[in-house]
């Protein structure tokens, strides 16, 4: 069965960076894209970016251009999301999501990132 | 691009039907049949309930259905049950630019 298991919660200071991991299992990792979606407390879902694990091609949402980097390690079927220059409004739950032909069919459990001085 | 527009709150009684609209533009919902809907219970990850406008993944109740007309997609839940109380989000996949837009979300209360 498909599973996406994310790394644990983080507390960071403003200006720092955070790197969240997402280990996939139960399917061929290089066949489907991985997107990252975040949700600030009490707010809606926001798409951040997408990566093709097969060739490393990426696409980032305009709001995150230059501040987020998506990578994958195909040897361990793990995807990574690094967000830099953190601000307090980056406090959110970050989800990795398996993308299949435009739909998000499997979600990780979420990783809470708190940005606070 | 702006987020898709959903009502913030919808309510219904057990057994009733409700419809949640999701309005976009001719560049997103109007251009592609790649609208998906997600259900999110408090403290949980979202769950895919409708994809490609009106397709239900295996295991999703047939009480959930989707449709689209022009730039507006809709999610209908029939025979409301208490367990349907959750937040619902629409998404449109923009194939030409490999990007996704989310709606702002709708909280469904089953009264």
mmCIF file of C-alpha atoms in Angstrom:
data_model
loop_
_atom_site.group_PDB
_atom_site.id
_atom_site.type_symbol
_atom_site.label_atom_id
_atom_site.label_comp_id
_atom_site.label_asym_id
_atom_site.label_seq_id
_atom_site.Cartn_x
_atom_site.Cartn_y
_atom_site.Cartn_z
ATOM 1 C CA UNK A 1 0.000 0.000 0.000
ATOM 2 C CA UNK A 2 1.155 3.503 -0.772
ATOM 3 C CA UNK A 3 2.633 5.404 2.166
ATOM 4 C CA UNK A 4 4.332 8.764 2.567
ATOM 5 C CA UNK A 5 6.068 9.218 5.907
ATOM 6 C CA UNK A 6 7.367 12.671 6.776
ATOM 7 C CA UNK A 7 9.987 13.810 9.243
ATOM 8 C CA UNK A 8 9.077 15.217 12.621
ATOM 9 C CA UNK A 9 8.106 18.712 13.651
ATOM 10 C CA UNK A 10 10.606 21.533 13.755
ATOM 11 C CA UNK A 11 11.001 24.823 15.609
ATOM 12 C CA UNK A 12 13.104 27.421 13.812
ATOM 13 C CA UNK A 13 14.085 31.023 14.329
ATOM 14 C CA UNK A 14 13.254 33.720 11.786
ATOM 15 C CA UNK A 15 15.816 33.805 8.999
ATOM 16 C CA UNK A 16 16.759 30.140 9.371
ATOM 17 C CA UNK A 17 16.048 27.289 6.945
ATOM 18 C CA UNK A 18 14.137 24.056 7.381
ATOM 19 C CA UNK A 19 14.372 20.821 5.430
ATOM 20 C CA UNK A 20 11.495 18.351 5.603
ATOM 21 C CA UNK A 21 11.787 14.799 4.305
ATOM 22 C CA UNK A 22 9.130 12.504 2.875
ATOM 23 C CA UNK A 23 9.856 8.787 2.437
ATOM 24 C CA UNK A 24 7.647 7.055 -0.108
ATOM 25 C CA UNK A 25 6.837 3.367 -0.281
ATOM 26 C CA UNK A 26 4.366 1.041 -1.938
ATOM 27 C CA UNK A 27 4.843 2.320 -5.500
ATOM 28 C CA UNK A 28 7.563 3.078 -8.026
ATOM 29 C CA UNK A 29 8.903 6.395 -6.761
ATOM 30 C CA UNK A 30 10.155 7.654 -10.121
ATOM 31 C CA UNK A 31 6.837 7.136 -11.893
ATOM 32 C CA UNK A 32 4.794 9.875 -10.212
ATOM 33 C CA UNK A 33 5.370 13.471 -9.187
ATOM 34 C CA UNK A 34 5.593 14.769 -5.651
ATOM 35 C CA UNK A 35 4.031 18.075 -4.672
ATOM 36 C CA UNK A 36 4.346 19.989 -1.428
ATOM 37 C CA UNK A 37 1.319 21.719 0.076
ATOM 38 C CA UNK A 38 1.214 23.770 3.248
ATOM 39 C CA UNK A 39 -1.521 24.823 5.647
ATOM 40 C CA UNK A 40 -1.091 27.674 8.098
ATOM 41 C CA UNK A 41 -2.996 27.379 11.392
ATOM 42 C CA UNK A 42 -6.716 27.758 10.762
ATOM 43 C CA UNK A 43 -6.115 28.499 7.095
ATOM 44 C CA UNK A 44 -6.572 26.746 3.759
ATOM 45 C CA UNK A 45 -4.269 24.663 1.603
ATOM 46 C CA UNK A 46 -1.524 26.280 -0.477
ATOM 47 C CA UNK A 47 0.416 24.542 -3.244
ATOM 48 C CA UNK A 48 4.148 25.221 -3.018
ATOM 49 C CA UNK A 49 5.780 23.248 -5.781
ATOM 50 C CA UNK A 50 6.226 19.975 -7.641
ATOM 51 C CA UNK A 51 9.101 17.708 -8.555
ATOM 52 C CA UNK A 52 9.438 14.887 -11.045
ATOM 53 C CA UNK A 53 11.581 12.266 -9.249
ATOM 54 C CA UNK A 54 12.471 10.645 -12.566
ATOM 55 C CA UNK A 55 14.452 13.591 -13.918
ATOM 56 C CA UNK A 56 14.500 16.159 -11.113
ATOM 57 C CA UNK A 57 12.436 18.724 -13.022
ATOM 58 C CA UNK A 58 10.743 21.173 -10.691
ATOM 59 C CA UNK A 59 7.991 23.786 -10.765
ATOM 60 C CA UNK A 60 7.484 26.275 -7.978
ATOM 61 C CA UNK A 61 4.533 28.442 -7.071
ATOM 62 C CA UNK A 62 5.237 32.110 -7.645
ATOM 63 C CA UNK A 63 4.863 32.883 -3.934
ATOM 64 C CA UNK A 64 7.795 30.610 -3.121
ATOM 65 C CA UNK A 65 10.125 31.195 -6.057
ATOM 66 C CA UNK A 66 13.690 31.650 -4.839
ATOM 67 C CA UNK A 67 12.932 30.533 -1.300
ATOM 68 C CA UNK A 68 12.015 26.854 -1.688
ATOM 69 C CA UNK A 69 14.032 23.996 -3.132
ATOM 70 C CA UNK A 70 12.605 20.560 -3.879
ATOM 71 C CA UNK A 71 14.882 17.564 -4.319
ATOM 72 C CA UNK A 72 14.635 13.792 -4.316
ATOM 73 C CA UNK A 73 16.904 10.854 -3.545
ATOM 74 C CA UNK A 74 15.781 8.018 -5.757
ATOM 75 C CA UNK A 75 18.063 5.529 -3.977
ATOM 76 C CA UNK A 76 15.932 5.884 -0.837
ATOM 77 C CA UNK A 77 12.631 6.995 -2.445
ATOM 78 C CA UNK A 78 12.727 10.161 -0.384
ATOM 79 C CA UNK A 79 11.634 13.652 -1.317
ATOM 80 C CA UNK A 80 12.866 16.806 0.410
ATOM 81 C CA UNK A 81 11.500 20.322 0.765
ATOM 82 C CA UNK A 82 13.846 23.059 1.959
ATOM 83 C CA UNK A 83 12.399 26.463 2.793
ATOM 84 C CA UNK A 84 14.824 29.300 3.447
ATOM 85 C CA UNK A 85 14.678 32.734 5.070
ATOM 86 C CA UNK A 86 11.876 31.619 7.335
ATOM 87 C CA UNK A 87 9.357 34.157 8.617
ATOM 88 C CA UNK A 88 6.711 33.844 11.290
ATOM 89 C CA UNK A 89 4.021 33.454 8.638
ATOM 90 C CA UNK A 90 5.763 30.299 7.404
ATOM 91 C CA UNK A 91 4.460 28.582 10.540
ATOM 92 C CA UNK A 92 2.340 25.823 9.070
ATOM 93 C CA UNK A 93 1.837 22.118 8.538
ATOM 94 C CA UNK A 94 3.731 21.011 5.445
ATOM 95 C CA UNK A 95 2.456 18.025 3.462
ATOM 96 C CA UNK A 96 4.140 15.989 0.763
ATOM 97 C CA UNK A 97 1.680 14.567 -1.720
ATOM 98 C CA UNK A 98 1.913 11.936 -4.437
ATOM 99 C CA UNK A 99 0.621 13.416 -7.674
ATOM 100 C CA UNK A 100 -0.972 11.195 -10.317
ATOM 101 C CA UNK A 101 -2.134 12.817 -13.552
ATOM 102 C CA UNK A 102 -3.024 16.065 -11.839
ATOM 103 C CA UNK A 103 -4.665 14.683 -8.720
ATOM 104 C CA UNK A 104 -3.183 14.403 -5.229
ATOM 105 C CA UNK A 105 -4.039 10.818 -4.385
ATOM 106 C CA UNK A 106 -1.860 10.134 -1.343
ATOM 107 C CA UNK A 107 -0.790 12.540 1.381
ATOM 108 C CA UNK A 108 1.903 12.386 4.020
ATOM 109 C CA UNK A 109 0.898 12.831 7.641
ATOM 110 C CA UNK A 110 2.145 16.421 7.694
ATOM 111 C CA UNK A 111 5.067 18.131 9.423
ATOM 112 C CA UNK A 112 4.483 21.106 11.702
ATOM 113 C CA UNK A 113 7.087 23.822 11.293
ATOM 114 C CA UNK A 114 6.981 26.596 13.868
ATOM 115 C CA UNK A 115 8.914 29.784 13.219
ATOM 116 C CA UNK A 116 9.414 31.775 16.389
ATOM 117 C CA UNK A 117 12.085 33.872 17.987
ATOM 118 C CA UNK B 1 -3.067 33.458 -10.282
ATOM 119 C CA UNK B 2 -5.716 33.922 -7.598
ATOM 120 C CA UNK B 3 -7.137 31.143 -5.529
ATOM 121 C CA UNK B 4 -10.378 29.526 -6.570
ATOM 122 C CA UNK B 5 -13.494 30.871 -4.829
ATOM 123 C CA UNK B 6 -15.522 28.729 -2.438
ATOM 124 C CA UNK B 7 -18.112 29.738 0.185
ATOM 125 C CA UNK B 8 -16.569 29.767 3.624
ATOM 126 C CA UNK B 9 -19.415 27.886 5.256
ATOM 127 C CA UNK B 10 -22.214 25.546 4.254
ATOM 128 C CA UNK B 11 -24.626 23.656 6.466
ATOM 129 C CA UNK B 12 -27.259 20.980 6.100
ATOM 130 C CA UNK B 13 -29.333 18.530 8.096
ATOM 131 C CA UNK B 14 -28.792 14.778 8.177
ATOM 132 C CA UNK B 15 -30.255 13.146 5.084
ATOM 133 C CA UNK B 16 -30.290 16.366 3.064
ATOM 134 C CA UNK B 17 -28.142 17.196 0.053
ATOM 135 C CA UNK B 18 -25.768 20.124 -0.215
ATOM 136 C CA UNK B 19 -23.690 21.562 -3.035
ATOM 137 C CA UNK B 20 -20.401 23.408 -2.699
ATOM 138 C CA UNK B 21 -19.439 25.582 -5.667
ATOM 139 C CA UNK B 22 -15.874 26.354 -6.691
ATOM 140 C CA UNK B 23 -15.436 29.251 -9.093
ATOM 141 C CA UNK B 24 -12.367 29.870 -11.209
ATOM 142 C CA UNK B 25 -11.668 31.370 -14.600
ATOM 143 C CA UNK B 26 -11.368 30.348 -18.227
ATOM 144 C CA UNK B 27 -7.639 29.786 -17.568
ATOM 145 C CA UNK B 28 -8.087 27.124 -14.919
ATOM 146 C CA UNK B 29 -11.406 25.383 -14.230
ATOM 147 C CA UNK B 30 -12.826 26.457 -17.565
ATOM 148 C CA UNK B 31 -9.820 25.196 -19.487
ATOM 149 C CA UNK B 32 -9.187 21.785 -17.944
ATOM 150 C CA UNK B 33 -11.147 18.800 -16.670
ATOM 151 C CA UNK B 34 -8.635 18.403 -13.848
ATOM 152 C CA UNK B 35 -10.738 19.532 -10.918
ATOM 153 C CA UNK B 36 -10.327 17.548 -7.709
ATOM 154 C CA UNK B 37 -12.016 17.765 -4.318
ATOM 155 C CA UNK B 38 -10.524 16.957 -0.934
ATOM 156 C CA UNK B 39 -12.114 16.315 2.445
ATOM 157 C CA UNK B 40 -10.217 17.266 5.592
ATOM 158 C CA UNK B 41 -11.244 16.401 9.130
ATOM 159 C CA UNK B 42 -9.690 18.394 11.991
ATOM 160 C CA UNK B 43 -6.097 17.442 12.643
ATOM 161 C CA UNK B 44 -5.972 15.070 9.678
ATOM 162 C CA UNK B 45 -4.409 15.180 6.236
ATOM 163 C CA UNK B 46 -6.753 15.918 3.335
ATOM 164 C CA UNK B 47 -8.291 12.991 1.473
ATOM 165 C CA UNK B 48 -9.068 12.835 -2.235
ATOM 166 C CA UNK B 49 -12.809 12.313 -2.798
ATOM 167 C CA UNK B 50 -13.341 13.461 -6.402
ATOM 168 C CA UNK B 51 -10.910 13.770 -9.328
ATOM 169 C CA UNK B 52 -11.188 14.783 -12.963
ATOM 170 C CA UNK B 53 -14.401 16.685 -12.194
ATOM 171 C CA UNK B 54 -16.670 13.718 -11.441
ATOM 172 C CA UNK B 55 -14.638 10.595 -10.723
ATOM 173 C CA UNK B 56 -14.617 8.913 -7.320
ATOM 174 C CA UNK B 57 -11.558 6.989 -6.122
ATOM 175 C CA UNK B 58 -12.151 3.448 -4.976
ATOM 176 C CA UNK B 59 -13.602 3.372 -1.483
ATOM 177 C CA UNK B 60 -15.213 6.822 -1.572
ATOM 178 C CA UNK B 61 -18.956 6.819 -0.940
ATOM 179 C CA UNK B 62 -21.208 7.316 -3.951
ATOM 180 C CA UNK B 63 -22.948 10.025 -1.916
ATOM 181 C CA UNK B 64 -20.163 12.297 -3.193
ATOM 182 C CA UNK B 65 -20.407 13.553 -6.752
ATOM 183 C CA UNK B 66 -18.842 16.300 -8.826
ATOM 184 C CA UNK B 67 -19.752 18.376 -11.838
ATOM 185 C CA UNK B 68 -18.575 21.352 -13.834
ATOM 186 C CA UNK B 69 -20.217 24.070 -15.863
ATOM 187 C CA UNK B 70 -18.099 26.715 -17.501
ATOM 188 C CA UNK B 71 -15.720 28.179 -14.931
ATOM 189 C CA UNK B 72 -17.490 26.668 -11.913
ATOM 190 C CA UNK B 73 -17.073 23.200 -10.479
ATOM 191 C CA UNK B 74 -19.371 21.795 -7.820
ATOM 192 C CA UNK B 75 -19.272 19.086 -5.181
ATOM 193 C CA UNK B 76 -22.590 17.567 -4.130
ATOM 194 C CA UNK B 77 -23.002 15.460 -1.022
ATOM 195 C CA UNK B 78 -26.284 13.604 -0.802
ATOM 196 C CA UNK B 79 -27.792 11.903 2.239
ATOM 197 C CA UNK B 80 -25.728 14.009 4.635
ATOM 198 C CA UNK B 81 -24.247 12.137 7.567
ATOM 199 C CA UNK B 82 -22.608 13.446 10.705
ATOM 200 C CA UNK B 83 -19.251 12.091 9.523
ATOM 201 C CA UNK B 84 -19.404 14.399 6.510
ATOM 202 C CA UNK B 85 -18.790 17.374 8.773
ATOM 203 C CA UNK B 86 -15.360 18.538 7.608
ATOM 204 C CA UNK B 87 -13.560 21.093 5.477
ATOM 205 C CA UNK B 88 -13.734 20.673 1.708
ATOM 206 C CA UNK B 89 -11.243 22.034 -0.808
ATOM 207 C CA UNK B 90 -11.375 22.191 -4.590
ATOM 208 C CA UNK B 91 -8.265 22.179 -6.740
ATOM 209 C CA UNK B 92 -7.646 22.833 -10.400
ATOM 210 C CA UNK B 93 -4.579 21.496 -12.156
ATOM 211 C CA UNK B 94 -3.192 23.933 -14.731
ATOM 212 C CA UNK B 95 -1.654 21.519 -17.216
ATOM 213 C CA UNK B 96 0.026 24.097 -19.408
ATOM 214 C CA UNK B 97 2.165 25.378 -16.548
ATOM 215 C CA UNK B 98 2.314 22.346 -14.230
ATOM 216 C CA UNK B 99 0.758 24.168 -11.338
ATOM 217 C CA UNK B 100 -2.210 23.830 -9.051
ATOM 218 C CA UNK B 101 -4.721 26.270 -7.589
ATOM 219 C CA UNK B 102 -6.629 25.563 -4.405
ATOM 220 C CA UNK B 103 -9.945 26.971 -3.320
ATOM 221 C CA UNK B 104 -10.087 28.723 0.012
ATOM 222 C CA UNK B 105 -12.004 25.847 1.577
ATOM 223 C CA UNK B 106 -15.566 25.342 2.783
ATOM 224 C CA UNK B 107 -16.507 24.240 6.265
ATOM 225 C CA UNK B 108 -19.495 21.913 6.188
ATOM 226 C CA UNK B 109 -21.619 21.697 9.305
ATOM 227 C CA UNK B 110 -24.162 18.909 9.649
ATOM 228 C CA UNK B 111 -26.729 20.317 12.045
#
